[in-house]
Short mmCIF file of C-alpha atoms in Angstrom, two decimals:
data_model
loop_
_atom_site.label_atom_id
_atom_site.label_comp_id
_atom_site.label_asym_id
_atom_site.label_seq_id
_atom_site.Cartn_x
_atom_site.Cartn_y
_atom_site.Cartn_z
CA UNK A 1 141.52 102.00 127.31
CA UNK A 2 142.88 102.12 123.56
CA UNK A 3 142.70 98.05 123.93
CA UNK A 4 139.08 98.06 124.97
CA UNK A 5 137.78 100.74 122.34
CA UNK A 6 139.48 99.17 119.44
CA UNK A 7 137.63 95.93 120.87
CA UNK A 8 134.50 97.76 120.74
CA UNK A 9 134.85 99.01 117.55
CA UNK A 10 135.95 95.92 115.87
CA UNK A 11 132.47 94.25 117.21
CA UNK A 12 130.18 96.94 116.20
CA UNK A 13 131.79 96.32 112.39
CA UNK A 14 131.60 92.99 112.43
CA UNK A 15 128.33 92.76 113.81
CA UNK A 16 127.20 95.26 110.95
CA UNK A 17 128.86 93.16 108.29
CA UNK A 18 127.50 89.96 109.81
CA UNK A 19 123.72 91.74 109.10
CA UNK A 20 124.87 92.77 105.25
CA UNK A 21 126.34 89.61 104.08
CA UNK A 22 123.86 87.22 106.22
CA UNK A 23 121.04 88.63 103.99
CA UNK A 24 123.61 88.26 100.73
CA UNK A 25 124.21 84.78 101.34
CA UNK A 26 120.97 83.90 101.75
CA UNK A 27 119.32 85.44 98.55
CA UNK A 28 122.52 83.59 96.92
CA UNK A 29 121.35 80.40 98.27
CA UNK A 30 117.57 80.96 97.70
CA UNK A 31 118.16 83.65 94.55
CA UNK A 32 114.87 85.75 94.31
CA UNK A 33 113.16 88.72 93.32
CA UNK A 34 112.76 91.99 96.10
CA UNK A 35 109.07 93.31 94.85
CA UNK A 36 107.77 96.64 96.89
CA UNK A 37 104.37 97.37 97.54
CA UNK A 38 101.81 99.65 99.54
CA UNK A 39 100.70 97.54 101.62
CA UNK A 40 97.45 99.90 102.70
CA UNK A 41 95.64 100.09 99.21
CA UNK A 42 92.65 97.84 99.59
CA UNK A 43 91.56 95.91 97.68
CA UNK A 44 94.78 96.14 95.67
CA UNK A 45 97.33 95.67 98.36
CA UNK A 46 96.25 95.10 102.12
CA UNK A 47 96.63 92.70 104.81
CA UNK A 48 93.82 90.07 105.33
CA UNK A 49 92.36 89.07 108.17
CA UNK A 50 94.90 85.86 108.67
CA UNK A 51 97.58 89.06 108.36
CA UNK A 52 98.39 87.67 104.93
CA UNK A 53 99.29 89.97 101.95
CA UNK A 54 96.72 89.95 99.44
CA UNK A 55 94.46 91.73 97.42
CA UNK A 56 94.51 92.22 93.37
CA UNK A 57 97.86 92.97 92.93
CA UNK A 58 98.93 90.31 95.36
CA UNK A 59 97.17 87.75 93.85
CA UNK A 60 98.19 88.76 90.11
CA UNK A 61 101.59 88.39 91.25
CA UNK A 62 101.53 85.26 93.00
CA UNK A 63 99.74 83.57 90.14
CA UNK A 64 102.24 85.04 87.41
CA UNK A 65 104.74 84.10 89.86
CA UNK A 66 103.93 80.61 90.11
CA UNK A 67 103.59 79.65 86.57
CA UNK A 68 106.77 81.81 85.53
CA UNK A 69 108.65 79.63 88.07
CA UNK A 70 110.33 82.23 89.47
CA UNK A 71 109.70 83.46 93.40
CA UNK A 72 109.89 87.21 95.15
CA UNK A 73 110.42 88.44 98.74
CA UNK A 74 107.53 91.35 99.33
CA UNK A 75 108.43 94.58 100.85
CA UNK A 76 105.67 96.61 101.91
CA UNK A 77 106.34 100.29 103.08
CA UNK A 78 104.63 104.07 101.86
CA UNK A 79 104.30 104.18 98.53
CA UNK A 80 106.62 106.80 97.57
CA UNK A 81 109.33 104.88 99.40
CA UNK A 82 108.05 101.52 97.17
CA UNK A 83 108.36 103.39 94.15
CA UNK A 84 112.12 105.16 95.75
CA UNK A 85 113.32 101.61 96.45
CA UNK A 86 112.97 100.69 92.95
CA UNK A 87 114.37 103.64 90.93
CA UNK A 88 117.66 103.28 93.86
CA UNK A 89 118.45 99.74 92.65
CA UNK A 90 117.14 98.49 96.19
CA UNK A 91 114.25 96.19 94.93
CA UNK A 92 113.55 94.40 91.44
CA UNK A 93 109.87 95.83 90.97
CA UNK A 94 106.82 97.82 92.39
CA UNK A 95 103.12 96.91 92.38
CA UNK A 96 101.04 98.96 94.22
CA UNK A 97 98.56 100.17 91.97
CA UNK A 98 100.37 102.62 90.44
CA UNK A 99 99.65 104.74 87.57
CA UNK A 100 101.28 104.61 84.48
CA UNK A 101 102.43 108.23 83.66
CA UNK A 102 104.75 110.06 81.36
CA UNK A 103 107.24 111.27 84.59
CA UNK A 104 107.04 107.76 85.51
CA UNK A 105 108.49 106.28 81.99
CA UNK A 106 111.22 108.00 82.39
CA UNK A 107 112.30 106.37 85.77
CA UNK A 108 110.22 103.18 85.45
CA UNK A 109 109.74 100.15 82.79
CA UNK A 110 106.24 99.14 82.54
CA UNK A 111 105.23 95.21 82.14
CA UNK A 112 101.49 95.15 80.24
CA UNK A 113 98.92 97.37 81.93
CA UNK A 114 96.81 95.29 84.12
CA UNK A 115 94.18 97.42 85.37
CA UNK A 116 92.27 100.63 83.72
CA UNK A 117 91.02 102.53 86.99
CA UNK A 118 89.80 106.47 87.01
CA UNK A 119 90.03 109.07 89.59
CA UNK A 120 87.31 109.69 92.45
CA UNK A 121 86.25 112.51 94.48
CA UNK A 122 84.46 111.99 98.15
CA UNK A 123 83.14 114.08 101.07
CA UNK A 124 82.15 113.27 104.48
CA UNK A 125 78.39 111.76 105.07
CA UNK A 126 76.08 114.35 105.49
CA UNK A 127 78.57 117.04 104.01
CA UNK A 128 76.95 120.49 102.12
CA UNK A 129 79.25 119.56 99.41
CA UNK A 130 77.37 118.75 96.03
CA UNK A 131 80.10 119.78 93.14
CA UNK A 132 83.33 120.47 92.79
CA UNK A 133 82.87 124.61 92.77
CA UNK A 134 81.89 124.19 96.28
CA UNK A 135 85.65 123.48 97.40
CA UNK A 136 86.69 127.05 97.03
CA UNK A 137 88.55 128.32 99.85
CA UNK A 138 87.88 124.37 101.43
CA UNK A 139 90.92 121.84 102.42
CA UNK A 140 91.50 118.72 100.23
CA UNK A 141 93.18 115.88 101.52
CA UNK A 142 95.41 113.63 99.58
CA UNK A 143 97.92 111.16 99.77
CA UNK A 144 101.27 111.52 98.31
CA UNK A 145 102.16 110.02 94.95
CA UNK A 146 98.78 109.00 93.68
CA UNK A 147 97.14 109.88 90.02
CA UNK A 148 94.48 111.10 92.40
CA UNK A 149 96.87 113.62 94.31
CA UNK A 150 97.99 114.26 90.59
CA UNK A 151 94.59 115.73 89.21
CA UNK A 152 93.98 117.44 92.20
CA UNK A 153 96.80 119.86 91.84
CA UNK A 154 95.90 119.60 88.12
CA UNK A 155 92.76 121.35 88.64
CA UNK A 156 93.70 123.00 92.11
CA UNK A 157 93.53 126.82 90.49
CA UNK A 158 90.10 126.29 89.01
CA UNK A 159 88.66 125.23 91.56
CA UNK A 160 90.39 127.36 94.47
CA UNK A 161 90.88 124.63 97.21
CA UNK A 162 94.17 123.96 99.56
CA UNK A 163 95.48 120.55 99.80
CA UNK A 164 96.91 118.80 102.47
CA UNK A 165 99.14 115.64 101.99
CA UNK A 166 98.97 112.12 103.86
CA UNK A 167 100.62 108.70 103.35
CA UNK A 168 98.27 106.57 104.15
CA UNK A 169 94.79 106.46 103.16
CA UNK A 170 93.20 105.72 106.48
CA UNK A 171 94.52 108.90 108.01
CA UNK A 172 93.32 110.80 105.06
CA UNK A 173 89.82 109.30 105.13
CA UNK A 174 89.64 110.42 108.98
CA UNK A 175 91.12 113.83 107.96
CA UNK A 176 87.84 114.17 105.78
CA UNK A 177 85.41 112.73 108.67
CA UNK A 178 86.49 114.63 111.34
CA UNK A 179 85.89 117.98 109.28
CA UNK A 180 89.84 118.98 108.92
CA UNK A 181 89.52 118.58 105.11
CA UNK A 182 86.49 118.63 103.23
CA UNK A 183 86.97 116.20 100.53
CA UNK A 184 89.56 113.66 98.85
CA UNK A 185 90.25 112.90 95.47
CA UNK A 186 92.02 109.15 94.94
CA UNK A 187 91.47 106.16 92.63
CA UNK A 188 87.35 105.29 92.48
CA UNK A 189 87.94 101.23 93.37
CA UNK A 190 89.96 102.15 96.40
CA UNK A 191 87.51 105.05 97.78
CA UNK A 192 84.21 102.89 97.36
CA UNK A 193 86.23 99.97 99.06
CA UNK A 194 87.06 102.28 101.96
CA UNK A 195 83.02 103.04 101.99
CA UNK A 196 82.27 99.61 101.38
CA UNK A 197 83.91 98.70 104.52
CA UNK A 198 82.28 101.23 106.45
CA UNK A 199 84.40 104.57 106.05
CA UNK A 200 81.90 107.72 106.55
CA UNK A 201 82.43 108.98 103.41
CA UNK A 202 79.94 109.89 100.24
CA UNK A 203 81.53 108.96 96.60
CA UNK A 204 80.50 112.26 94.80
CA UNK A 205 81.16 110.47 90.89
CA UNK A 206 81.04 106.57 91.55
CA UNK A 207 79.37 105.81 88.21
CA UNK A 208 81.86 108.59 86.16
CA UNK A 209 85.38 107.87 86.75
CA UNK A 210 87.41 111.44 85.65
CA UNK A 211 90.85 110.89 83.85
CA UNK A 212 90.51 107.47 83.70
CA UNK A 213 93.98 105.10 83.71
CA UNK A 214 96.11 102.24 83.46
CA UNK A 215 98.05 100.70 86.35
CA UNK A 216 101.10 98.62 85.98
CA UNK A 217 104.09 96.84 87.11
CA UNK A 218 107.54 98.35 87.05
CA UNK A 219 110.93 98.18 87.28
CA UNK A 220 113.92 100.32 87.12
CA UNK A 221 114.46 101.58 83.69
CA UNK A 222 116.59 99.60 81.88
CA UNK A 223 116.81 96.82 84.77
CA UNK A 224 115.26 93.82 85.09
CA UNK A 225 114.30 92.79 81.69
CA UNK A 226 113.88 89.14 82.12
CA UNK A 227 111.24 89.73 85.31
CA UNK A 228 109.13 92.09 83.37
CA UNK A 229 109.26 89.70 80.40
CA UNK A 230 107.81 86.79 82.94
CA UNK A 231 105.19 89.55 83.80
CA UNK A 232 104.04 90.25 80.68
CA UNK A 233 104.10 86.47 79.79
CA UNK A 234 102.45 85.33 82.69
CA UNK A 235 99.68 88.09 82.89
CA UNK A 236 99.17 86.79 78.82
CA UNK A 237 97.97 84.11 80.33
CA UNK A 238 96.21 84.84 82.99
CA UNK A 239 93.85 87.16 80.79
CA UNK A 240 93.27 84.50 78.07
CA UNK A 241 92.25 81.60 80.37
CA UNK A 242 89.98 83.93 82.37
CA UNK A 243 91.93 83.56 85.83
CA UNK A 244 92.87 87.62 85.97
CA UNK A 245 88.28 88.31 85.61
CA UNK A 246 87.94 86.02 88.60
CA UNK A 247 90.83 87.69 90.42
CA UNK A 248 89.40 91.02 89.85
CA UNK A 249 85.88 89.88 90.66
CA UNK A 250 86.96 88.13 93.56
CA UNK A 251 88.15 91.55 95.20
CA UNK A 252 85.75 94.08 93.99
CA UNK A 253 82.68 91.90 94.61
CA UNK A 254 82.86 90.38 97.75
CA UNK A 255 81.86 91.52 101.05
CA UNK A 256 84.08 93.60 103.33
CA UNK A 257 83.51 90.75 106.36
CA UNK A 258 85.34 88.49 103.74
CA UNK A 259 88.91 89.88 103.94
CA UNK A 260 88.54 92.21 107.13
CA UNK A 261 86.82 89.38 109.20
CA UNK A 262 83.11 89.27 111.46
CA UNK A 263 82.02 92.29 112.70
CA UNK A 264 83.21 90.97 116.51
CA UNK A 265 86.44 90.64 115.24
CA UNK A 266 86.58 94.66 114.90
CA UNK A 267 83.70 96.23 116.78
CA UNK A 268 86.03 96.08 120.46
CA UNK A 269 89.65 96.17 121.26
CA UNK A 270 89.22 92.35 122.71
CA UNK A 271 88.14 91.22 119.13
CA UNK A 272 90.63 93.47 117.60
CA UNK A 273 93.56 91.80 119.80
CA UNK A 274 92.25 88.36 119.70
CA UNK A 275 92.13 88.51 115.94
CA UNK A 276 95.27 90.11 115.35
CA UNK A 277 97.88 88.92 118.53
CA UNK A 278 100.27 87.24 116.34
CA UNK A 279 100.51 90.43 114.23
CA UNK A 280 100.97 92.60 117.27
CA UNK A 281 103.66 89.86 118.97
CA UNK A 282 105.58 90.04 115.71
CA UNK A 283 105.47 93.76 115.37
CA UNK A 284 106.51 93.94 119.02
CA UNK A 285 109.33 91.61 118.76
CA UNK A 286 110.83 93.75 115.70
CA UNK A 287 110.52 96.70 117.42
CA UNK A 288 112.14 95.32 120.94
CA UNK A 289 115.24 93.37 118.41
CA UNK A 290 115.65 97.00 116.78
CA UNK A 291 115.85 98.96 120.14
CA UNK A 292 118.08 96.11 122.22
CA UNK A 293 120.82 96.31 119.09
CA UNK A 294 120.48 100.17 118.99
CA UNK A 295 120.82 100.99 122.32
CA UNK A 296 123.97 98.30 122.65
CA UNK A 297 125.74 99.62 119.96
CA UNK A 298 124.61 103.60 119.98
CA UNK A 299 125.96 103.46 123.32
CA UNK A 300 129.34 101.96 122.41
CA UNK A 301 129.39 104.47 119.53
CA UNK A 302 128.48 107.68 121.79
CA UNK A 303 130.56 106.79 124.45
CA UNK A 304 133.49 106.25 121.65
CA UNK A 305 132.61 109.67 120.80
CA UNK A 306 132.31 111.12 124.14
CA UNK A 307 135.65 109.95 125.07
CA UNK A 308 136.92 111.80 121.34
CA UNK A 309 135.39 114.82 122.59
CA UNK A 310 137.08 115.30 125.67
CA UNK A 311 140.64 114.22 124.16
CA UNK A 312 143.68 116.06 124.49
CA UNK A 313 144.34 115.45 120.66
CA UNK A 314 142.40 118.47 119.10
CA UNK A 315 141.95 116.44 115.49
CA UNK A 316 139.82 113.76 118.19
CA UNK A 317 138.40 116.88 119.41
CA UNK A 318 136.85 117.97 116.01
CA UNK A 319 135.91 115.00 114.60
CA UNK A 320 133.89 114.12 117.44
CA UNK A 321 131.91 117.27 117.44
CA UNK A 322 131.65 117.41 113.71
CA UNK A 323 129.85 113.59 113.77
CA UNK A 324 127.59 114.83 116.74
CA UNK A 325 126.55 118.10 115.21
CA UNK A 326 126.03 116.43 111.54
CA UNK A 327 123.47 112.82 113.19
CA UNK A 328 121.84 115.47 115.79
CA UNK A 329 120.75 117.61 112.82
CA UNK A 330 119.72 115.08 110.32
CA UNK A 331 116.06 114.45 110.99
CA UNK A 332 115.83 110.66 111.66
CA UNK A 333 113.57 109.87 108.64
CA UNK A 334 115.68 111.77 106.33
CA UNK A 335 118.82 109.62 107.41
CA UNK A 336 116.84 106.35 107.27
CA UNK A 337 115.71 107.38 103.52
CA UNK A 338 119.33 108.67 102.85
CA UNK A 339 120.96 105.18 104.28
CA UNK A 340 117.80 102.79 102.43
CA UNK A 341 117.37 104.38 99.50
CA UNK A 342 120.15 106.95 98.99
CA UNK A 343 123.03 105.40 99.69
CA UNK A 344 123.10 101.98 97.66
CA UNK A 345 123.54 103.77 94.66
CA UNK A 346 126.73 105.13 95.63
CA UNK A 347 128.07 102.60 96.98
CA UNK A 348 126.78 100.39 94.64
CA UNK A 349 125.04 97.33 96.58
CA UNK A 350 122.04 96.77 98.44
CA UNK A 351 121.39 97.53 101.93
CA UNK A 352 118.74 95.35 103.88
CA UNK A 353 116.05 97.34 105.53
CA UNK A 354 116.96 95.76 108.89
CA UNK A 355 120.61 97.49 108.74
CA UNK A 356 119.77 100.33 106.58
CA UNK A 357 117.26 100.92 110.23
CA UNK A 358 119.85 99.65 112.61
CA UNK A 359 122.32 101.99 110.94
CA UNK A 360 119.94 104.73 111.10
CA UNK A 361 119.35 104.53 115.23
CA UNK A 362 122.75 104.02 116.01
CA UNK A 363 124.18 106.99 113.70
CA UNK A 364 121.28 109.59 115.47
CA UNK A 365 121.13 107.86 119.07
CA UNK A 366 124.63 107.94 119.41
CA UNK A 367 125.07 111.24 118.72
CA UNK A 368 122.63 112.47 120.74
CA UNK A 369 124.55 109.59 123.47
CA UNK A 370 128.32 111.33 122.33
CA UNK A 371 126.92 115.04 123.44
CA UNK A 372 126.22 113.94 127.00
CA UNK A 373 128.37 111.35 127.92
CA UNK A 374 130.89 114.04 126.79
CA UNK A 375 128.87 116.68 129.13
CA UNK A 376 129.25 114.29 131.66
CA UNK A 377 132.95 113.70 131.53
CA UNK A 378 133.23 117.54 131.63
CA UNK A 379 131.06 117.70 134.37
CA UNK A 380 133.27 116.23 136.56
CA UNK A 381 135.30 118.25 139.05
CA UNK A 382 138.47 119.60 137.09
CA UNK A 383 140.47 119.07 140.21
CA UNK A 384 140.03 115.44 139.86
CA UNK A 385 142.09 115.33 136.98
CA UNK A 386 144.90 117.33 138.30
CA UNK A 387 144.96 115.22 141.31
CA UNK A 388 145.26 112.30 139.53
CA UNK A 389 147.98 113.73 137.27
CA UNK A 390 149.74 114.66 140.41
CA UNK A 391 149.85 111.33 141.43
CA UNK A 392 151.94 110.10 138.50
CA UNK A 393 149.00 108.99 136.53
CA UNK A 394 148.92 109.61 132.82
CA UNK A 395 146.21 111.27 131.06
CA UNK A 396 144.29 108.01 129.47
CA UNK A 397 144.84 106.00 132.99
CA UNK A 398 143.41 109.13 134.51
CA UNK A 399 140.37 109.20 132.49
CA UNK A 400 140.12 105.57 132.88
CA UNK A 401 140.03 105.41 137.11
CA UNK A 402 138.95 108.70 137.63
CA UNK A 403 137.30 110.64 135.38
CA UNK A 404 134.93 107.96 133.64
CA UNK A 405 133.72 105.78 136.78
CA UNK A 406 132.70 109.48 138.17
CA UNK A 407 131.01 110.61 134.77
CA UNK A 408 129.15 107.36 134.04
CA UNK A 409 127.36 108.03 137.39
CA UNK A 410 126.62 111.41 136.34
CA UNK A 411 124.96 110.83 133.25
CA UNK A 412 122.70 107.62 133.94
CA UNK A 413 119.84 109.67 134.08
CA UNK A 414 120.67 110.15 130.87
CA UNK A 415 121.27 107.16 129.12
CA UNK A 416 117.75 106.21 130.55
CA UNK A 417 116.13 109.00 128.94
CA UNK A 418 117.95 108.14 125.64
CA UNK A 419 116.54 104.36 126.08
CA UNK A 420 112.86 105.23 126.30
CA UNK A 421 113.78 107.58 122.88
CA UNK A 422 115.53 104.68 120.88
CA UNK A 423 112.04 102.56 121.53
CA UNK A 424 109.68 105.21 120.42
CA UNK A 425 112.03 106.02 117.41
CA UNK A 426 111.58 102.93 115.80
CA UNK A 427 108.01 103.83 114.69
CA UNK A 428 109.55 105.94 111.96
CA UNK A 429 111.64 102.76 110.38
CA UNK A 430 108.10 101.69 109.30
CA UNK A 431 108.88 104.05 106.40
CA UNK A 432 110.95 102.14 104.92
CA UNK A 433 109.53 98.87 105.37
CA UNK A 434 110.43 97.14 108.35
CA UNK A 435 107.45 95.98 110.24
CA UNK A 436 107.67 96.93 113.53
CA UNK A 437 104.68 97.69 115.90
CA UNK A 438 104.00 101.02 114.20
CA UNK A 439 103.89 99.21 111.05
CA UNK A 440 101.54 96.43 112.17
CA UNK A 441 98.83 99.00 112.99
CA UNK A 442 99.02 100.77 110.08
CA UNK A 443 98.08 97.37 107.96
CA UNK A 444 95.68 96.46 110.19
CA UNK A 445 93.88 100.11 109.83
CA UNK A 446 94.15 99.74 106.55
CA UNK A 447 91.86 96.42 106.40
CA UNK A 448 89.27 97.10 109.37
CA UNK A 449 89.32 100.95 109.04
CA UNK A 450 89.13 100.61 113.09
CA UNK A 451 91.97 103.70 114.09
CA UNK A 452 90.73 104.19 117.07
CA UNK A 453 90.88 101.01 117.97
CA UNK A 454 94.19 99.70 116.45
CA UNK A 455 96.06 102.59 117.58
CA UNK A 456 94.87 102.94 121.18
CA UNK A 457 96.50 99.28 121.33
CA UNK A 458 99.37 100.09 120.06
CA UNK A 459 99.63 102.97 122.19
CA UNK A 460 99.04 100.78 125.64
CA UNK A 461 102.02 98.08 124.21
CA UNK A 462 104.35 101.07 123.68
CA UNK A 463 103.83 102.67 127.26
CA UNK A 464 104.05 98.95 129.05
CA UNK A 465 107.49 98.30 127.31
CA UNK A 466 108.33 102.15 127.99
CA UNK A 467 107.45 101.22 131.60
CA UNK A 468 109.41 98.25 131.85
CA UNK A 469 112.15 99.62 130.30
CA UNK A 470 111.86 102.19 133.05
CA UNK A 471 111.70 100.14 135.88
CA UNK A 472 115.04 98.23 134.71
CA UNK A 473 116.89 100.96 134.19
CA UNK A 474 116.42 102.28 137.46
CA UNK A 475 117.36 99.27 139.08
CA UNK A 476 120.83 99.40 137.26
CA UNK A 477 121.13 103.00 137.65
CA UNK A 478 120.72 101.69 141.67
CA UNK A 479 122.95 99.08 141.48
CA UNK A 480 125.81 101.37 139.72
CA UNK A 481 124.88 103.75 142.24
CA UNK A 482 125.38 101.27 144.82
#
């Protein structure tokens, strides 16, 4: 038994390492820059219709990129995890339209402002609204992190409205249309995109931008001096030969068909699917790659701990219950941000999003997997063990013929449930940037503004591989069974 766990344990490591210094040895070989982004900011950062990153500061940063002579690996995830990832050490830079602010030279240095943008308020169509005093006692939506969210709460008291925080701007514009909040304050080009492209919503102040700003690129302070100097040089030039007007104009004055695609490629879930199946396969196949690994090695790891908890030694004893109550308590996004973005800086290297999400489902699944495969083990008839002891046995071949054969039976109905849990938990890795399924609807919202939609397909893949997953894991609960 000692054999096999130390076996077990070995291979979890190793495959663990394998992830870390696969990624290492790679950006040694291919050396490159980690740039974050929020990746549902049209038309500054979005997805296209060909599911390929663009939008104004996409484009400035390829172009800058490709005359510097220097490349970059994108990471898109919420922004306040983009702007996280870069103050932790995890990623070189941020561009996600963000607002150059007084708080945010202290953590951040800026390259050369690249685009002066003001503040916007809007209300749903149709909406009684008509100034700002009208929001007393009303619910304003915003989304965390922005110079929009920023004024709000600036000039909350004045005007007397509640707020109510989002991370994505879809979801907020819906919060507004379907009469939860009443209005939304965020930066003007993004809002009359959003209507542009057919959002229900009325710009209250689209020709008198309030608090207007710059945005720009950053890095962590004191970091990464010779990629903001390539910035700055590179956006030089793009300003002096006229390529950064064309960029800008290129976004802001086309039509929404251009980037989102024909109206048949959003108007029904067919068009949606057809347009967007390569997205959805990849999403699917991140999210399936994530669950397979966690569920391998959260089982190895609960049943590791299981076995602790039921140990004779009272040290295993406590240790065991100490790691299950600590992962069962942590909230899983709090331990994904704590692994991503907390933990590199004490440890003092970087941690790919993959593992840093890997790490996370293991750590919480196989807690939840170490309370009742040790329930299960105690479930079984305390006679067994004393006949077995009676016999001559010793207390590890005991639990090894007896006890464990009997409690793995018990507790398949179990490890089932915790299956079908592992798969849906992987929606809340999108956080930190790994683009799973959850994370391919939310850029493809984010473009076509089709919720609905996009997340009643997502919905349907999720309960087919649920399903599935179902159906196989009763046949090997009937086969163990057997």
């Amino acid at each position: 038994m000692k054999k096999i766990v130390k076996i077990l344990i070995v291979g979890v490591l190793s495959l663990l390492a394998f992830l870390v210094t696969s990624n290492n040895v790679n950006a040694a070989q291919t050396p490159n820059y980690i740039i974050t982004t929020d990746a549902t900011y049209p038309p500054f950062d979005f997805q296209d219709k060909n599911n390929q990153y663009t939008g104004i500061d996409q484009e400035i940063l390829k172009t800058i990129a490709k005359r510097q002579g220097f490349t970059y690996t994108l990471k898109p995830m919420s922004f306040n995890a983009a702007t996280q990832s870069v103050s932790s050490g995890q990623a070189d830079g941020v561009i996600a339209g963000m607002s150059i602010t007084d708080e945010r030279k202290a953590v951040f240095d800026f390259g050369t402002p690249y685009y002066r943008s003001g503040i916007g308020w809007a209300v749903k169509k149709g909406s009684n609204i008509k100034s700002l005093s009208d929001l007393k006692g009303q619910t304003v939506a915003l989304k965390t992190g922005t110079s929009g969210a920023d004024y709000a709460l600036s000039v909350q008291k004045k005007y007397g409205f509640k707020v109510t925080y989002f991370n994505d701007s879809d979801t907020l514009y819906n919060d507004v249309i379907n009469g939860n909040a009443q209005a939304t304050f965020g930066d003007l080009p993004v809002i009359q995109y959003a209507v542009k492209n057919g959002t229900q919503l009325k710009v209250m102040n689209s020709k008198s931008p309030i608090q207007a700003g710059w945005y720009g690129f950053g890095v962590q302070k004191g970091k990464n001096a010779k990629l903001l100097a390539a910035f700055n040089r590179g956006f030089a030039e793009i300003k002096n030969d006229g390529t950064y007007d064309k960029i800008v104009a290129k976004y802001l004055g086309a039509s929404a068909t251009t980037f989102t695609g024909s109206k048949q490629d959003n108007s029904s879930v067919l068009g949606i699917l057809k347009a967007n199946n390569g997205a959805f396969l990849k999403g699917l196949w991140q999210t399936m790659l994530l669950t397979i690994l966690a569920i391998i090695l959260a089982s190895v790891w609960g049943i590791l701990l299981g076995v602790m908890g039921v140990s004779q030694n009272a040290i295993l004893r406590s240790l065991s219950t100490t790691i299950i109550y600590i992962f069962r308590g942590l909230p899983l996004m709090v331990l994904a941000f704590f692994i991503y973005i907390g933990l590199p800086g004490v440890i003092g290297m970087k941690i790919p999003a993959f593992t840093a999400g890997l790490l996370t489902l293991v750590l919480n699944e196989g807690a939840y997997t170490a309370a009742f495969v040790r329930g299960g083990f105690a479930a079984v008839d305390r006679g067994q063990m004393e006949a077995s002891r009676s016999l001559g046995l010793s207390y590890a071949k005991s639990m090894r013929k007896v006890i464990v054969p009997q409690g793995l039976k018990i507790m398949m109905p179990s490890f089932i449930n915790q299956f079908i849990i592992t798969l849906k938990d992987t929606s809340i890795l999108s956080a930190i940037g790994i683009l799973e399924l959850t994370q391919t609807g939310s850029l493809i919202v984010s473009r076509n503004s089709q919720g609905f939609r996009v997340w009643a397909i997502v919905a349907v893949i999720y309960l087919i591989v649920i399903t599935l997953l179902t159906w196989l894991s009763n046949w090997v609960e009937k086969r163990t069974r057997a």
